[in-house]
C-alpha positions as MATLAB code, in Angstrom:
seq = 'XXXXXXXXXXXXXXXXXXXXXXXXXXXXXXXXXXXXXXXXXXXXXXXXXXXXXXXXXXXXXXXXXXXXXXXXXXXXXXXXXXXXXXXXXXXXXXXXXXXXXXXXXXXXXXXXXXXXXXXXXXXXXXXXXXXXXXXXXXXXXXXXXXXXXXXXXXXXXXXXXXXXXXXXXXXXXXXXXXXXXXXXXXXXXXXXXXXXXXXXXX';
ca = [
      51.695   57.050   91.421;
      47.839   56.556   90.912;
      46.239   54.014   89.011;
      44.797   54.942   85.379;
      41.582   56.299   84.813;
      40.406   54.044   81.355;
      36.796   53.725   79.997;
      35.721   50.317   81.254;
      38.643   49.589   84.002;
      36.731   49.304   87.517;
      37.679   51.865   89.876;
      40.890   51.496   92.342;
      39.282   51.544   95.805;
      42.097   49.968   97.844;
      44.429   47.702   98.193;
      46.896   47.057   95.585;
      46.902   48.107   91.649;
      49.149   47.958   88.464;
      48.936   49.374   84.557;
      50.975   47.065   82.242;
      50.634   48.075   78.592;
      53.323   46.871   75.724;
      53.190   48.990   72.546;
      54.040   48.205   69.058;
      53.921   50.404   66.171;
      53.517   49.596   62.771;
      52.855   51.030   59.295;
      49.108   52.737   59.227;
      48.287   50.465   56.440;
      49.131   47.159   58.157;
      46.835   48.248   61.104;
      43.829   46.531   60.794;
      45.566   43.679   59.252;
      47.603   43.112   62.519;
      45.129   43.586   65.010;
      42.985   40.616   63.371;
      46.097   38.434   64.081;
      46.509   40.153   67.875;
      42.486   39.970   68.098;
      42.884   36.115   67.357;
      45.636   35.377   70.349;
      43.882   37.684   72.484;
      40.277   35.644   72.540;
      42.536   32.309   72.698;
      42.966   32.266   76.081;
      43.762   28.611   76.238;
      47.096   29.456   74.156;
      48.634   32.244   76.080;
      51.591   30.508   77.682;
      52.683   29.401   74.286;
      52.431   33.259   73.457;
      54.835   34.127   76.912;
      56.960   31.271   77.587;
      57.401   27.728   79.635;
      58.074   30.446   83.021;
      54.737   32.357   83.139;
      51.368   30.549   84.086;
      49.043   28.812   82.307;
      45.446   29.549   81.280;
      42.348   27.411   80.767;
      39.005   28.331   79.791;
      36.095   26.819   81.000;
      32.222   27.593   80.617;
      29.780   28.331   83.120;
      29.104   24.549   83.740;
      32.719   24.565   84.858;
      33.320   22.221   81.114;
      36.723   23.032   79.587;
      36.157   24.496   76.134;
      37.995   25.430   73.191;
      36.347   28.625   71.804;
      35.882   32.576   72.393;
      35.367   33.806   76.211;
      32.157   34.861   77.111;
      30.695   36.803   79.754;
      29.508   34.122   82.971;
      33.080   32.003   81.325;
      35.577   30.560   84.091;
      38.889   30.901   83.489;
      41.910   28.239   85.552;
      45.134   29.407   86.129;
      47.704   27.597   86.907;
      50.584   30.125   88.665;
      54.468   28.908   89.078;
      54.675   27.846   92.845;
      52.147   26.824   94.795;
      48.305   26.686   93.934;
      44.737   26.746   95.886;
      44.842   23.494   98.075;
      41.079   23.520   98.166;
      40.458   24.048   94.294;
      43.558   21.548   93.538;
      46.325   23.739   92.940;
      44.765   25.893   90.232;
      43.542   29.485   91.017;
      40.452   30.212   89.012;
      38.917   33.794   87.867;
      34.896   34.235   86.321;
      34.645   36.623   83.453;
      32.204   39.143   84.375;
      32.790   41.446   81.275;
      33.671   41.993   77.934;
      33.302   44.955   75.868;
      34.278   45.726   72.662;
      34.246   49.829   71.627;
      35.336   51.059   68.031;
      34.462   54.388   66.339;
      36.386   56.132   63.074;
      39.851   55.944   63.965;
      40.516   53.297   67.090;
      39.525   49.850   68.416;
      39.544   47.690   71.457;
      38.634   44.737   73.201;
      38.110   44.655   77.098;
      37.966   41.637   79.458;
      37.290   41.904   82.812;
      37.898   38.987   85.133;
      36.872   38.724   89.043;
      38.515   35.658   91.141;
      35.788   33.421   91.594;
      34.928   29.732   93.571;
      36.426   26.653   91.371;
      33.298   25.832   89.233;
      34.594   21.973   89.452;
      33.215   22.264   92.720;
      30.487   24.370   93.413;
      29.500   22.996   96.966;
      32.357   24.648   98.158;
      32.187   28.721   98.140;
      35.284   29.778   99.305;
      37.188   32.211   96.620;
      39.812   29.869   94.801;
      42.395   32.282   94.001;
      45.296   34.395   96.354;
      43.528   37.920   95.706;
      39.870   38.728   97.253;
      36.780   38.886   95.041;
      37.103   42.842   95.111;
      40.161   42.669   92.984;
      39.715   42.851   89.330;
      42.069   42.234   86.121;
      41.003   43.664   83.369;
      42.783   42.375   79.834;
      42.382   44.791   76.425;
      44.183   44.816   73.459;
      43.838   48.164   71.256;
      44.355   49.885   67.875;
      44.856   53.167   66.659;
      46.252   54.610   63.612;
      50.153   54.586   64.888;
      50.109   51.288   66.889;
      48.409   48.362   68.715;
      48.837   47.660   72.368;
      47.983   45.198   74.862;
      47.721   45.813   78.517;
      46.232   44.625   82.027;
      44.711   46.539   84.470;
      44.970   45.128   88.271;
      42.306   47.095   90.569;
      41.704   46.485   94.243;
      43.761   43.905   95.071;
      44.060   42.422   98.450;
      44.366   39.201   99.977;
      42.000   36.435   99.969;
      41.213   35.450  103.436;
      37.784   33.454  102.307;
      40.063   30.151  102.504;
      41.105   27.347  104.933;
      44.137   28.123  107.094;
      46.782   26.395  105.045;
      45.555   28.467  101.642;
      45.265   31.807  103.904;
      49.105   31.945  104.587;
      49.453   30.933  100.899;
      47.575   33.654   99.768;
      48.988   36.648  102.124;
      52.968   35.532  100.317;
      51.446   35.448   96.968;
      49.420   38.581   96.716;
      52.510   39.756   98.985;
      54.479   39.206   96.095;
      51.635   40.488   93.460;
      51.381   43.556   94.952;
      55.316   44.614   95.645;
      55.353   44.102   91.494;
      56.502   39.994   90.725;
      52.454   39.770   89.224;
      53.386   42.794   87.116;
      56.500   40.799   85.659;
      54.484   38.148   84.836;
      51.491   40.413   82.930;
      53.938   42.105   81.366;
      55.199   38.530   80.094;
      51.933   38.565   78.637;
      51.522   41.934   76.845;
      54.828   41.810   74.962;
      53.925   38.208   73.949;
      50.344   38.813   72.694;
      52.124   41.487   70.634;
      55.405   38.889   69.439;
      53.937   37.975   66.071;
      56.401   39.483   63.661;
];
């Protein structure tokens, strides 16, 4: 099975890679109206785990200062997550991601909202440069929600990933089970926690 080819999705190169979309389809009228309210969870990154449930991760968004904030992302944003199990020693359990994109495409009939996200050092702690997160800095995920005239969907794109041996010993092994794990599919359980909720506002 290869990886999708999608308009603003980085290329798969190696390692591992996963397409989870959720669909929902809805009267053409209603539309526009629902993607406002899917538009609004999508850019509130701090409340996604209220959005998928106490079992999937949490998300926090902080700006380039590495300040937590409570507002849109933005390209240069960090953003913490906090996986079940256990987190980056180094960057204090968390695992953290930069934002390195976001795109936004419309034309007559269709809509959507990309957000590309690279794993990134713990901007707490900027003397330190090691990549705080289980996957390499050559992965990407890439999170877009989309409209059309028969439904909306949201999906995540995982490109390229591999471990992350830029670590200390203790948070090597760490990352080799974990990204073990992403790539034989548990990640994919967990995104796909993520697209059906972001579309769970009926």
């Amino acid at each position: 099975m290869k990886p999708k080819q999608i308009r603003g999705v980085p290329p798969q190169k190696s390692g591992g890679f996963h397409d989870t979309e959720s669909r929902k389809q809805f009267e053409q009228a209603l539309i526009p109206l629902k993607f406002e309210i899917l538009k609004k969870r999508f850019l509130s990154v701090n409340q996604w785990k209220k959005y998928c449930g106490e079992a999937f991760a949490a998300f926090r968004l902080y700006d380039v200062n590495g300040k937590s904030v409570e507002r849109d992302p933005q390209k240069g944003d960090f953003i913490r997550i906090d996986i079940p199990g256990p987190g980056d020693t180094e960057a204090k359990g968390y695992d953290w991601v930069e934002i390195t994109d976001i795109c936004f495409y419309q034309d007559n009939i269709s809509e959507n909202i990309m957000m590309t996200c690279r794993p990134s050092i713990n901007p707490e702690d900027k003397r330190k440069n090691h990549i705080a997160h289980f996957y390499s800095s050559k992965a990407t995920s890439t999170f877009m929600i989309y409209r059309n005239p028969t439904h909306l969907k949201a999906a995540i794109y995982g490109r390229n990933e591999s471990p992350n041996f830029n670590a200390g010993f203790i948070d090597i092994l760490r990352n080799i089970m974990i990204a073990a794990g992403g790539m034989a599919g548990v990640a994919k359980i967990q995104w796909k926690q993520l697209a059906d909720g972001l579309l769970d506002f009926e």
